[in-house]
Coordinates of C-alpha atoms and ligand atoms in Angstrom, one line a residue:
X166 CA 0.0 0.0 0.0
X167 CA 1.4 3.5 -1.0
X168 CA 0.0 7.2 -0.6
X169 CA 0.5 8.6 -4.1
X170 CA 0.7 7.0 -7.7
X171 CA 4.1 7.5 -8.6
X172 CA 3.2 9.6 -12.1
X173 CA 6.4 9.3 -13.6
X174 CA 6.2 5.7 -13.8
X175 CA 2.8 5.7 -16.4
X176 CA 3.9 8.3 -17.9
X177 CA 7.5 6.7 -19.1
X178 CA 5.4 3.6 -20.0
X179 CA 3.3 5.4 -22.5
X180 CA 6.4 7.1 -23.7
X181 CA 7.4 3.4 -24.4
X182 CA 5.0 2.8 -27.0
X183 CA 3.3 -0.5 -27.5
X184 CA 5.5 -2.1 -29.9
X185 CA 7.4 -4.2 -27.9
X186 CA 3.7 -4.9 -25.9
X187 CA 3.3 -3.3 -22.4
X188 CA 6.2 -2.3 -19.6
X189 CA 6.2 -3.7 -16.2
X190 CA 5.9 -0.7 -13.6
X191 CA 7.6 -1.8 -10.4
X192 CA 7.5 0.9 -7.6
X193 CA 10.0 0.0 -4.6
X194 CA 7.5 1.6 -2.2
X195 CA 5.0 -1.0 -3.0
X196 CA 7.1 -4.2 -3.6
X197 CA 10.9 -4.5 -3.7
X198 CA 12.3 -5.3 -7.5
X199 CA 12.4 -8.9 -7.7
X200 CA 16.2 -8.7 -9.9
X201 CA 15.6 -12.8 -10.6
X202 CA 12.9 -11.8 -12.9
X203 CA 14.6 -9.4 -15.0
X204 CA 16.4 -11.0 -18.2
X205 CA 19.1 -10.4 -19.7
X206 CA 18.2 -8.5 -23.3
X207 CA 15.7 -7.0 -21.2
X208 CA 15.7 -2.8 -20.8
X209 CA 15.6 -1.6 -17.7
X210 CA 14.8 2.5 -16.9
X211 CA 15.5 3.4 -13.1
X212 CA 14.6 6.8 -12.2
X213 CA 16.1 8.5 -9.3
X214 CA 16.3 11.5 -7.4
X215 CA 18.8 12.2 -4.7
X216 CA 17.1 10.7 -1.8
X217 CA 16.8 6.9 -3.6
X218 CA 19.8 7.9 -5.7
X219 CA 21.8 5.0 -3.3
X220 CA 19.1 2.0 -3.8
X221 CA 18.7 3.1 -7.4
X222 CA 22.3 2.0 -8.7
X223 CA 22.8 -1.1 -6.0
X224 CA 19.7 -2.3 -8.2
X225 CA 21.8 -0.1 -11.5
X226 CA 24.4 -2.6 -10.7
X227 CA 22.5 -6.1 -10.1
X228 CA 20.4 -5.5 -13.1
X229 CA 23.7 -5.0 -15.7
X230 CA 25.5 -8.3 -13.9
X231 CA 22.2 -9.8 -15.0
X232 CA 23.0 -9.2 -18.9
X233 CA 20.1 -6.4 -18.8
X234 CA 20.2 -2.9 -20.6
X235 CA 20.7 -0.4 -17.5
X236 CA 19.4 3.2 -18.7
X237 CA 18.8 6.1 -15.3
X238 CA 16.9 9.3 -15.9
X239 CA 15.2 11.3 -13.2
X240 CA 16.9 14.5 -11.5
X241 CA 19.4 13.5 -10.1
X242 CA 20.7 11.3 -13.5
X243 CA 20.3 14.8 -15.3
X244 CA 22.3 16.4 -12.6
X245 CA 25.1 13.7 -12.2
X246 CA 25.1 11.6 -15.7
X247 CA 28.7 10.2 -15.0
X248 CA 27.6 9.1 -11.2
X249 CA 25.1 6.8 -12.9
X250 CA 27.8 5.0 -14.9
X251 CA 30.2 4.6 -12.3
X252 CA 27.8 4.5 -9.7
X253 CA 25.0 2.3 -11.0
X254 CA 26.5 0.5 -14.0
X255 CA 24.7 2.5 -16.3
X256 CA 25.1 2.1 -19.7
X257 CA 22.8 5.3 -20.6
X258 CA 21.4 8.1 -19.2
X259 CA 18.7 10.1 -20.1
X260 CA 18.8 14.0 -19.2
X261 CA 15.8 16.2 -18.5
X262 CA 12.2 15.1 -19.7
X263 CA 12.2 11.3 -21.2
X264 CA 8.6 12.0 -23.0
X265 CA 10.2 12.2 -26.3
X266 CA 13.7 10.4 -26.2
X267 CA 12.8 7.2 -24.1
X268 CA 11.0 5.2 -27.5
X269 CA 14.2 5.7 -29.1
X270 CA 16.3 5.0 -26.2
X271 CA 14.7 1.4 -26.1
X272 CA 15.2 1.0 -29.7
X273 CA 18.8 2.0 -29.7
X274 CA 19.3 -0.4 -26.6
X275 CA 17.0 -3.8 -28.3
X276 CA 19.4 -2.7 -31.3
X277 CA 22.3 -3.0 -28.8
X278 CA 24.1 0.2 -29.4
X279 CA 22.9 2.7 -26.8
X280 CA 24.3 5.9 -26.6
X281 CA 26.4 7.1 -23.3
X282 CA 23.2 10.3 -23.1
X283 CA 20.9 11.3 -24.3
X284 CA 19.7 14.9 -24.1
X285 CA 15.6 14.8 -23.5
X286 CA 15.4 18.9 -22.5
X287 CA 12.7 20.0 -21.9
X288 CA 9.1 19.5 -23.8
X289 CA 6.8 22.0 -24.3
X290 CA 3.5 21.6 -22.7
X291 CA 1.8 20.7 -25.6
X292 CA 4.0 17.3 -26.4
X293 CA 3.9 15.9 -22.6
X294 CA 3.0 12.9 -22.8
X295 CA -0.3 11.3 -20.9
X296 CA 0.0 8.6 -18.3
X297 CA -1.2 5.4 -19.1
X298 CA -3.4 4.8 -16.0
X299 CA -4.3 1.1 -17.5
X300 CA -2.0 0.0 -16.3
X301 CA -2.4 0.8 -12.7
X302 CA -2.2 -2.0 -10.0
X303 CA -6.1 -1.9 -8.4
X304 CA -6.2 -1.1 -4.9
X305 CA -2.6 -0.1 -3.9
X306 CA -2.8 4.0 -4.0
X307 CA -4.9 6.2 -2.0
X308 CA -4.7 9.1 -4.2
X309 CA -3.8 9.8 -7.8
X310 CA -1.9 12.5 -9.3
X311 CA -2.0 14.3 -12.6
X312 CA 0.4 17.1 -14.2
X313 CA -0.8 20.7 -15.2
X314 CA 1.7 22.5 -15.4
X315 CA 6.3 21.9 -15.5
X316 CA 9.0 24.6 -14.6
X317 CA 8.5 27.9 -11.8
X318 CA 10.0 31.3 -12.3
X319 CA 11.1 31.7 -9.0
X320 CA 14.6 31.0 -7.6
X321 CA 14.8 30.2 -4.2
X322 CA 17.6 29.0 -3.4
X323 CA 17.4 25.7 -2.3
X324 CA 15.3 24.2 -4.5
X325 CA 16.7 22.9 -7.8
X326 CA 13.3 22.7 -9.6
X327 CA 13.7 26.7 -11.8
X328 CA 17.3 25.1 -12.9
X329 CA 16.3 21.8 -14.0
X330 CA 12.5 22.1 -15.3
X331 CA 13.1 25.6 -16.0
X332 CA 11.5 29.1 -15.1
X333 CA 9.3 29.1 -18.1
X334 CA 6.1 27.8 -17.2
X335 CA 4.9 24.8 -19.8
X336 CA 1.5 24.2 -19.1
X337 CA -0.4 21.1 -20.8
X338 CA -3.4 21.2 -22.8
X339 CA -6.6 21.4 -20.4
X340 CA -8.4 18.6 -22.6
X341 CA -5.7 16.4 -21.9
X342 CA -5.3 17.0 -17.7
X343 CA -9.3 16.4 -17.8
X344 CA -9.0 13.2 -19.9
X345 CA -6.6 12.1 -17.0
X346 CA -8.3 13.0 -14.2
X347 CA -11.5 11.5 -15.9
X348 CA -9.6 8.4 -16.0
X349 CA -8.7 8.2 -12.9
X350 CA -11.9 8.9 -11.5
X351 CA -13.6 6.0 -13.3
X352 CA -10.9 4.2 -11.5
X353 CA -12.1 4.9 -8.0
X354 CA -9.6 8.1 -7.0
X355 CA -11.4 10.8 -5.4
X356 CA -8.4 12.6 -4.6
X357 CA -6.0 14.1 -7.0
X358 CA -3.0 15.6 -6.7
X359 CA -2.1 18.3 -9.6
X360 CA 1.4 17.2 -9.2
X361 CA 3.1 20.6 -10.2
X362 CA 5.8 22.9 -9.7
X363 CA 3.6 25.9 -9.5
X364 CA 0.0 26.0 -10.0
X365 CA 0.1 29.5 -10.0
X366 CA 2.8 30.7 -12.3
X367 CA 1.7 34.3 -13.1
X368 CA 1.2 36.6 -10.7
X369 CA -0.2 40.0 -10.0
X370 CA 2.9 41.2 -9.8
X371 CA 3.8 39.5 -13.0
X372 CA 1.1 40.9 -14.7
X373 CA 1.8 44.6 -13.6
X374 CA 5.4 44.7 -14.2
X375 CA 4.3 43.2 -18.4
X376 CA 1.6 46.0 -17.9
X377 CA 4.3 48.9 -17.6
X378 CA 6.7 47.4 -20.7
X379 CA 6.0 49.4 -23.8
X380 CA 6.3 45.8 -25.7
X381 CA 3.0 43.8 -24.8
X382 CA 4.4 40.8 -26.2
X383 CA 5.2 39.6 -22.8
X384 CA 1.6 40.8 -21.2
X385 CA -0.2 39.0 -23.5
X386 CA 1.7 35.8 -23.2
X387 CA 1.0 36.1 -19.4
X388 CA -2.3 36.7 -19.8
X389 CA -2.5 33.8 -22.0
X390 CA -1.1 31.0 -19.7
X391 CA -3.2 33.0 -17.0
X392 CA -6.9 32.1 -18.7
X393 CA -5.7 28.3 -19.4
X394 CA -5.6 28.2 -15.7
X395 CA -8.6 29.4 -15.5
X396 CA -10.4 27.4 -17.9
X397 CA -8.7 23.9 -16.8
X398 CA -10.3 25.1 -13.0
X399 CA -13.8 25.7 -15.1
X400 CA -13.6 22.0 -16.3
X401 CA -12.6 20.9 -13.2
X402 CA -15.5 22.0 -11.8
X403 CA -17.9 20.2 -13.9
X404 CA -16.3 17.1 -12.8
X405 CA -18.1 15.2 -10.1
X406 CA -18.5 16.8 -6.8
X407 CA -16.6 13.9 -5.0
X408 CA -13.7 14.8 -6.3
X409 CA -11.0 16.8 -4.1
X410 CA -7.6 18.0 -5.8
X411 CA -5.1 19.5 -4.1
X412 CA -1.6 20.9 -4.9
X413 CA 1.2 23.4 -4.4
X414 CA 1.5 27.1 -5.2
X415 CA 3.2 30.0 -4.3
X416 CA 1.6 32.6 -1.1
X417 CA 1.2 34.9 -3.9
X418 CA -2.1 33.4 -5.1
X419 CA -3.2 35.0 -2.0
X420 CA -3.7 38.5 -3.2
X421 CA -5.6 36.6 -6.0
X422 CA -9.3 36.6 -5.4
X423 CA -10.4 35.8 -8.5
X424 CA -8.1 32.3 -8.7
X425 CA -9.0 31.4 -4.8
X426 CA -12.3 31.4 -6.3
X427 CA -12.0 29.2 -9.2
X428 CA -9.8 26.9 -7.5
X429 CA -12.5 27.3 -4.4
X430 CA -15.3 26.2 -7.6
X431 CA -12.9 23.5 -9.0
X432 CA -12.5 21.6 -5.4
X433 CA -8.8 22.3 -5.4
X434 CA -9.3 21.8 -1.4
X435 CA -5.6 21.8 -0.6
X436 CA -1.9 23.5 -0.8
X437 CA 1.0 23.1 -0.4
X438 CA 2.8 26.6 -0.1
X439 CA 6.4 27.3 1.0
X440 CA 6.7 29.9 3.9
X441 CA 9.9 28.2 4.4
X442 CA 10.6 30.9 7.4
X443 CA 8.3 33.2 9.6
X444 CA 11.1 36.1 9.8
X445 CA 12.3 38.4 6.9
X446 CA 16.1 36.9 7.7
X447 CA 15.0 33.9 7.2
X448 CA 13.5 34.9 3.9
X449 CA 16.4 36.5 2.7
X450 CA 18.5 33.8 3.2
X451 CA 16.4 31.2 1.3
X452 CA 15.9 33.9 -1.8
X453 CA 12.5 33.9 -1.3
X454 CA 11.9 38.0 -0.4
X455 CA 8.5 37.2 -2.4
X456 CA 6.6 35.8 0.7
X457 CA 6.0 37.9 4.1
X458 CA 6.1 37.8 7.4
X459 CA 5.2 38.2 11.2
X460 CA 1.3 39.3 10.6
X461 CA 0.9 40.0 7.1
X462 CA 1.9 36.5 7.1
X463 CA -0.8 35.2 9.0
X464 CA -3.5 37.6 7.3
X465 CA -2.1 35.8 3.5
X466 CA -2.2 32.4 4.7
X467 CA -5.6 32.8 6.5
X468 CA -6.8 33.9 3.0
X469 CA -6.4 30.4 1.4
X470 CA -8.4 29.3 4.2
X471 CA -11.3 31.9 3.7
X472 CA -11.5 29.9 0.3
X473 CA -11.6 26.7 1.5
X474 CA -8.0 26.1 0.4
X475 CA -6.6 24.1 3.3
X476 CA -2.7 24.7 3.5
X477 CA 0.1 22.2 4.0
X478 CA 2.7 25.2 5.2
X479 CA 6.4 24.0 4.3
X480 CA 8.6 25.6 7.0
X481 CA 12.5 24.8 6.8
X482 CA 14.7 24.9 9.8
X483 CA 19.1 25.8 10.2
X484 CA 18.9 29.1 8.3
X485 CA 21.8 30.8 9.3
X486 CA 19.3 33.6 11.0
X487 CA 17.3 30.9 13.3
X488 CA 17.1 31.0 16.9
X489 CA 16.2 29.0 19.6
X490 CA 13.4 30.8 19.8
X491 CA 12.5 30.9 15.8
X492 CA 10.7 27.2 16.7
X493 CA 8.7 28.2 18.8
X494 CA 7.5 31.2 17.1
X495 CA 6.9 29.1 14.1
X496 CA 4.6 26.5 15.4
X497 CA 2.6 29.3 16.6
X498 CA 2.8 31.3 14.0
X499 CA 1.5 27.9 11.9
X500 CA -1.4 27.6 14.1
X501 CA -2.9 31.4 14.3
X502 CA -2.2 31.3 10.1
X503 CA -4.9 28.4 10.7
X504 CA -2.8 25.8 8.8
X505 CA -4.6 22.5 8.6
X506 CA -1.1 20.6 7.8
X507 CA 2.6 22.0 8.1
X508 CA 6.1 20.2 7.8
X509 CA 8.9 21.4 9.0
X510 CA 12.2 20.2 7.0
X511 CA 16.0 20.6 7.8
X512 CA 18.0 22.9 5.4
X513 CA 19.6 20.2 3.0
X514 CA 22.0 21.6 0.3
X515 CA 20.3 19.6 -2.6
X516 CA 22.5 19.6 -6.0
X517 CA 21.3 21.4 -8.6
X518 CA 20.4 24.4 -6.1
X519 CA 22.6 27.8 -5.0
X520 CA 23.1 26.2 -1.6
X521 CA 24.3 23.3 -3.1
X522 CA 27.1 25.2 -4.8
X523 CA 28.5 27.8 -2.3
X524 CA 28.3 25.2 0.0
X525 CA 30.9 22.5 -2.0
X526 CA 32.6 25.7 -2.9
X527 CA 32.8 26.1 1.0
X528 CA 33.7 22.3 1.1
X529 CA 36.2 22.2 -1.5
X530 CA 38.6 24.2 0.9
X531 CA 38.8 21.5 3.6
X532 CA 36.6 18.7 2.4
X533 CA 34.8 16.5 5.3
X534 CA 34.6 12.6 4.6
X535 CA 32.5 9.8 5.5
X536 CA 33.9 6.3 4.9
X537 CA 35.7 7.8 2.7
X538 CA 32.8 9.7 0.6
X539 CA 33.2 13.2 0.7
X540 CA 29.6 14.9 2.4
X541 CA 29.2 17.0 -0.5
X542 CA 28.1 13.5 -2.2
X543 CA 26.3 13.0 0.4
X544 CA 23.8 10.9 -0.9
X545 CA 26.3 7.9 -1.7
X546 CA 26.9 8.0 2.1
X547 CA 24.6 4.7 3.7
X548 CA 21.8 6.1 5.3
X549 CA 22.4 4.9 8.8
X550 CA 25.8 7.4 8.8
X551 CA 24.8 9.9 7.0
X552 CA 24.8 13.5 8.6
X553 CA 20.9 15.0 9.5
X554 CA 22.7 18.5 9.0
X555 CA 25.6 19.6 7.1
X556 CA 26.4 22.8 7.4
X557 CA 27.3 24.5 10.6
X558 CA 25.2 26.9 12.2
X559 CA 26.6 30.1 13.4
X560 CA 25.1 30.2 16.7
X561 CA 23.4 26.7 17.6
X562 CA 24.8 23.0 17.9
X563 CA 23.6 20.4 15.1
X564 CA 21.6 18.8 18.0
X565 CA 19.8 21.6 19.2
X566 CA 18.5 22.1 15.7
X567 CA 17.5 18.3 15.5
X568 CA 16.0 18.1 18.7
X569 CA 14.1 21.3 18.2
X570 CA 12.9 20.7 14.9
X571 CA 11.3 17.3 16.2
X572 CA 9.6 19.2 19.0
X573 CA 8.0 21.6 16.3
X574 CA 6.4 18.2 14.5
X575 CA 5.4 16.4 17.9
X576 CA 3.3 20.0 19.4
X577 CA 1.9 20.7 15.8
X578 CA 1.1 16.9 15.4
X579 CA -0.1 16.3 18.9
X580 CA -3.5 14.4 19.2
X581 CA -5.0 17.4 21.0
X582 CA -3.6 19.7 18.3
X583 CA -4.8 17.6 15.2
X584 CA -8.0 17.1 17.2
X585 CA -8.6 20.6 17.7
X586 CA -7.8 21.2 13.8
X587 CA -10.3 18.4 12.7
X588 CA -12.6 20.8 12.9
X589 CA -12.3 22.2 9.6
X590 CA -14.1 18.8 8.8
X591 CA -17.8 17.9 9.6
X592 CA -18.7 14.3 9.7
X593 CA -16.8 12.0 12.3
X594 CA -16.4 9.9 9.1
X595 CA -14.5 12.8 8.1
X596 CA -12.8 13.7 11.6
X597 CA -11.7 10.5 11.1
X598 CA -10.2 10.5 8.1
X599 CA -8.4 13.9 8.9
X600 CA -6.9 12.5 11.9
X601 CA -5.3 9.6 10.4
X602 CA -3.5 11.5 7.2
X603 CA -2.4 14.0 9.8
X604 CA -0.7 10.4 11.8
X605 CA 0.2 9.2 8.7
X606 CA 2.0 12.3 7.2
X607 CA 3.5 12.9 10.5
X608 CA 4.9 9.1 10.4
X609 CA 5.9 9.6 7.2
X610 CA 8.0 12.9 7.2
X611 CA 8.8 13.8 10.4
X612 CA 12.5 11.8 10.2
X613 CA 14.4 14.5 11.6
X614 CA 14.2 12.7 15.2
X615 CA 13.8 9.3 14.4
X616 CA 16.7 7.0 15.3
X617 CA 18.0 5.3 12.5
X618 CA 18.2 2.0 13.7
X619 CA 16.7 -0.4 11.1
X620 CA 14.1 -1.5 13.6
X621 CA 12.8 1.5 14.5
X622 CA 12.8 2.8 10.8
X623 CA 10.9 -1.0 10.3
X624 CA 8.4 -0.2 13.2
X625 CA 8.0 3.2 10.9
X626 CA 7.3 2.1 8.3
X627 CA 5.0 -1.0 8.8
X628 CA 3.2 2.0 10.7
X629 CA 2.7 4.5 8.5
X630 CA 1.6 1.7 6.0
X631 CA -0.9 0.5 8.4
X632 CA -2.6 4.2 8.7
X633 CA -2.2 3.8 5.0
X634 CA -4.0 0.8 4.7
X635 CA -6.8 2.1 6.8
X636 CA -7.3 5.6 5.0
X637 CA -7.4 4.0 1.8
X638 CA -11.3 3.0 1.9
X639 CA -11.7 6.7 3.1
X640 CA -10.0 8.0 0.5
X641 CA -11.3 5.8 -2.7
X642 CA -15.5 6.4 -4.0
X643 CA -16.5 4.0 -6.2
X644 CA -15.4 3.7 -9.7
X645 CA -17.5 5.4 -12.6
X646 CA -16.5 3.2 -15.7
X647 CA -18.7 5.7 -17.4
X648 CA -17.9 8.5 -16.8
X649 CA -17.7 10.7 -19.7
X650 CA -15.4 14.2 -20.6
X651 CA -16.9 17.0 -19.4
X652 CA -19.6 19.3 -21.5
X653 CA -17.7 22.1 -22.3
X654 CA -20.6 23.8 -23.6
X655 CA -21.4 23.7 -19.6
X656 CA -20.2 26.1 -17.3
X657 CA -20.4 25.9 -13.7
X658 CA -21.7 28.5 -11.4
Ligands
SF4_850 S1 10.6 26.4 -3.9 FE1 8.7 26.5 -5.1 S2 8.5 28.7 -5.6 FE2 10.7 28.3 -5.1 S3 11.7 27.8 -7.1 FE3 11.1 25.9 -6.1 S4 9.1 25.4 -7.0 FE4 9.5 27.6 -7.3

């Protein structure tokens, strides 16, 4: 049992083509890759990011011994191509999207002359290819996902998303997100996640900075991508009213009436929004001057709530401006912003971000080691050794920001807390349901204190698949084989 369907997965498959009759999916976080069935002749695409990056080549590795055709793509291939061949026995690499490449890629590999990369950049919205959802183990997922939209044009800077999928926003074709979701909701899913960058990728601000050029050029292409948000949210909302989307945007869709409306129409219930830090310090640090702070804060987040859009607050911990007092103030600044969800992650220089790089440039000058693996790779260290933190803080121990951090997750995730939040639901069916996602994201995410003993991790993770298990018959309505594209004649009101 898993949360979310792993998009990327369907969506590769469909990029396959069905010459060579359908791919097998295998998703680790379901079943573990059973290497004895895999042949050799066979291709075999493993996509990683940093956090699997480890378990990806072990199986890399297993799988070429085996006589198969090792190709890697993902973010972290498209970062660190070479890692994948020395690392994972790769004998290709795919970089960027694999929508159009990957056919050819299995071609060149049956044909036995893959090349060392191939270069997939980055499609435009209109050539993304559609998941093929047929292909879906029944009854393992809770909630489905579908793409709108690739690439934000911010910057902060420790996310690597603006650098690899771009600050130009590529937004697909609304016909084609409904056909999917459609799909999907024939399928049982009631709850969707528009698994995006940015669901909001123009702004006010946008807008009235294209406004003031002399060239319109630039307004009118805003304005375009602007109203195809708009009308994938009307055709959302003539979907039926079981359905719940949810997914993650920037705190400037606050000053947005209009589009808190139409997501409020289209059921997009949910969001995930960075504050990443309650002071303007912190905000500077993490490039992200956009966002506010102290009350202003409060009053922008409380707006999402005013339309119905619950928010999942994304708080990061170890900027070099936190105090001990910083986590404190941000659990209660979390609650009086009446967020119904919040995480609250340690800074982690991620490749492919500015923190990343001043920090190995940092490194570079007097490089730490573990086991021999410098910590600027750190994800090739085994997790059990692996540092929580890596770069010093100037005024607080390592500790003190684990052990902190924890006690932010266990006061905002305390029974009485999620209890008291429930609220925002009405049925006890519902109660229910909101009290075990807020157990089971809380099991899930909150790492930063638990041991890393394999038994405990065990004990984790047989108990966040449990809550799983259970909120999976909350979660799911029952299929509608029939259901048909909406009318688009139809408007909602
Ligand atoms: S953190 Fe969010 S807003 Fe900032 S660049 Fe990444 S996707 Fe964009």
């Amino acid at each position: 049992m898993a949360v979310i369907t792993p998009r990327w997965l369907y969506v590769v498959a469909a990029a396959t083509g069905t010459a060579w009759g359908d791919p097998q999916i295998i998703d680790e976080t379901l079943d573990p890759v059973d290497v004895n069935a895999i042949n050799p002749g066979d291709v075999v695409g493993i996509g990683i990011h940093t956090g699997n990056a480890r378990r990806g080549y072990e199986i890399g590795r297993q799988l070429r011994e085996r006589g198969a055709w090792v190709v890697f793509g993902g973010i972290h291939a498209t970062l660190f191509p070479e890692e994948a061949h020395s690392e994972g026995g790769a004998h290709s690499v795919v970089k960027g999207d694999a929508d159009l490449v990957w056919q050819g890629v299995v071609a060149d590999c049956l044909a036995g002359r893959p090349q060392q990369v191939y270069e997939g950049g980055r499609v435009s919205g209109d050539r993304f290819v559609s998941a093929r959802w047929d292909l879906l183990p029944r009854g393992r997922y809770m909630w489905a996902s579908v793409q709108t939209v690739r690439g934000c044009p911010k910057h902060c800077s420790f996310c690597s998303v603006w650098r690899t999928d771009g600050q130009e926003p590529r937004q697909r074709a609304v016909d084609r997100v409904v056909q999917e979701v459609v799909e999907l909701r024939r399928l049982g899913f009631r709850f969707i996640a528009l698994a995006d960058d940015n669901f909001y990728p123009v702004t006010m601000e946008d807008l009235a900075q294209a406004r003031r050029r002399s060239d319109k050029t630039r307004l009118h292409e805003l304005e375009e991508l602007r109203q195809e948000r708009f009308e994938l949210m009307e055709q959302l909302a003539l979907l039926p009213d079981d359905l719940v989307f949810y997914t993650q945007i920037t705190m400037e869709a606050a000053e947005d009436p209009a589009f808190l409306a139409a997501m409020r129409r289209a059921r997009i219930r949910g969001a995930l929004v960075g504050v990443e830090s309650v002071t303007d310090e912190g905000l500077k640090d993490v490039y992200k001057g956009f966002n506010l702070s102290g009350d202003d804060l409060v009053a922008r987040l409380r707006e999402f709530r005013n339309h119905d859009v619950h928010v999942l607050g994304s708080f990061i911990f170890g900027l070099p401006s936190d105090r001990a007092d910083t986590f404190e103030a941000t659990v209660s600044l979390a609650e009086r912003a009446n967020l119904t969800f919040a995480q609250f992650v340690l800074l982690t220089p991620f490749p492919g971000t500015i923190d990343f790089e001043k920090w190995a440039a940092e490194q570079a000058k007097d490089p730490v080691t573990v086991d021999g693996v410098p910590i600027t790779r750190h994800w090739l260290i085994p997790e059990h050794k692996r540092p929580k933190l890596f770069t010093n803080h100037p005024t607080m121990p390592l500790e003190e920001i684990r052990q902190r951090t924890q006690g932010a997750w266990d006061r905002f995730y305390s029974w009485r807390g999620i209890w008291a939040r429930s609220r925002v639901v009405e049925s006890l069916r519902a109660r229910l349901a909101f009290v075990l996602i807020s157990k089971l994201y809380r099991q899930m995410y909150a790492n930063t204190g638990i041991a890393t003993d394999s038994a405990r991790v065990q004990r984790s993770t047989r108990k966040a698949r449990w809550i799983g298990t259970l909120c999976r018959g909350l979660f799911m309505g029952k299929p509608m084989p029939e259901l048909a594209m909406p009318d688009r004649s139809a408007r909602a009101t």
